[in-house]
């Protein structure tokens, strides 16, 4: 039979042992998968044409504004921090937003 070399144990903790790369498909013109059935049937230009319609534009802006303009507030529970610290944190968060 063939003589086999005895393999030494290698400690792989904290080392990179695998990677993923899609170089095999880089030069090919594959479209990215999009689960949107409207784009599948009509193409990407359908959304540009839809945004020219005033009713569609109004609904899209209304939905966007309804989501982004929601009120928010902080409700700090517990007495782990002082009232002054609570006020400082709330003022800082309001200044950031």
Coordinates of C-alpha atoms in Angstrom, one line a residue:
X1 CA 0.0 0.0 0.0
X2 CA 0.9 3.6 -0.2
X3 CA 2.6 5.3 2.7
X4 CA 0.5 8.1 4.1
X5 CA 2.0 11.0 5.9
X6 CA 0.6 11.7 9.3
X7 CA -1.2 15.0 9.4
X8 CA -0.4 17.5 12.1
X9 CA -3.3 19.0 14.0
X10 CA -3.7 22.7 13.0
X11 CA -5.4 25.1 15.4
X12 CA -7.9 27.2 13.3
X13 CA -9.5 29.2 16.1
X14 CA -9.7 32.8 15.1
X15 CA -8.5 32.2 11.6
X16 CA -10.3 32.5 8.3
X17 CA -11.1 29.1 6.9
X18 CA -13.6 29.9 4.1
X19 CA -14.7 32.8 1.9
X20 CA -17.4 33.5 -0.8
X21 CA -16.7 35.2 -4.1
X22 CA -18.8 35.5 -7.2
X23 CA -16.0 36.2 -9.7
X24 CA -17.2 33.3 -11.8
X25 CA -20.3 35.4 -12.8
X26 CA -18.7 38.9 -12.8
X27 CA -18.2 39.1 -16.6
X28 CA -21.6 37.7 -17.5
X29 CA -24.7 40.0 -17.7
X30 CA -27.0 38.3 -15.3
X31 CA -29.8 40.5 -13.8
X32 CA -30.0 40.5 -10.1
X33 CA -33.0 38.6 -8.7
X34 CA -35.9 40.9 -7.9
X35 CA -39.1 39.3 -6.4
X36 CA -41.2 42.2 -7.6
X37 CA -43.7 40.7 -10.1
X38 CA -44.5 44.1 -11.7
X39 CA -40.9 44.6 -12.7
X40 CA -40.8 41.1 -14.0
X41 CA -43.8 41.8 -16.3
X42 CA -43.3 45.4 -17.2
X43 CA -39.6 46.2 -16.6
X44 CA -37.9 48.9 -14.4
X45 CA -39.4 51.8 -16.5
X46 CA -42.9 51.2 -15.2
X47 CA -42.0 52.9 -11.9
X48 CA -40.7 56.0 -13.6
X49 CA -43.8 56.2 -15.7
X50 CA -46.0 55.6 -12.6
X51 CA -44.3 58.5 -10.8
X52 CA -45.3 60.9 -13.5
X53 CA -48.9 60.3 -12.6
X54 CA -50.1 62.9 -10.1
X55 CA -52.3 60.5 -8.1
X56 CA -49.5 57.9 -7.7
X57 CA -47.0 60.6 -6.8
X58 CA -49.4 62.0 -4.1
X59 CA -50.0 58.5 -2.6
X60 CA -46.3 57.7 -2.5
X61 CA -45.4 61.0 -0.9
X62 CA -48.3 60.6 1.6
X63 CA -47.2 57.1 2.6
X64 CA -43.5 58.2 2.9
X65 CA -44.5 61.2 5.0
X66 CA -46.8 59.2 7.2
X67 CA -44.0 56.8 8.1
X68 CA -41.2 59.3 8.6
X69 CA -43.2 62.0 10.5
X70 CA -44.5 59.8 13.3
X71 CA -44.2 61.1 16.8
X72 CA -41.8 59.5 19.1
X73 CA -40.8 59.9 22.7
X74 CA -38.6 58.5 25.4
X75 CA -40.1 56.7 28.3
X76 CA -37.3 56.1 30.9
X77 CA -38.3 53.5 33.5
X78 CA -36.6 53.0 36.8
X79 CA -34.6 55.3 39.1
X80 CA -31.1 54.2 38.0
X81 CA -30.2 57.6 36.7
X82 CA -31.0 61.1 38.1
X83 CA -33.6 63.4 36.6
X84 CA -30.8 65.7 35.4
X85 CA -29.2 62.9 33.5
X86 CA -32.6 61.8 32.0
X87 CA -33.2 65.4 30.8
X88 CA -29.6 65.6 29.4
X89 CA -30.0 62.4 27.4
X90 CA -33.4 63.4 26.0
X91 CA -32.1 66.8 24.9
X92 CA -29.1 65.2 23.3
X93 CA -31.3 62.8 21.3
X94 CA -33.6 65.6 20.2
X95 CA -30.7 67.6 19.1
X96 CA -29.4 64.7 17.0
X97 CA -32.7 64.1 15.3

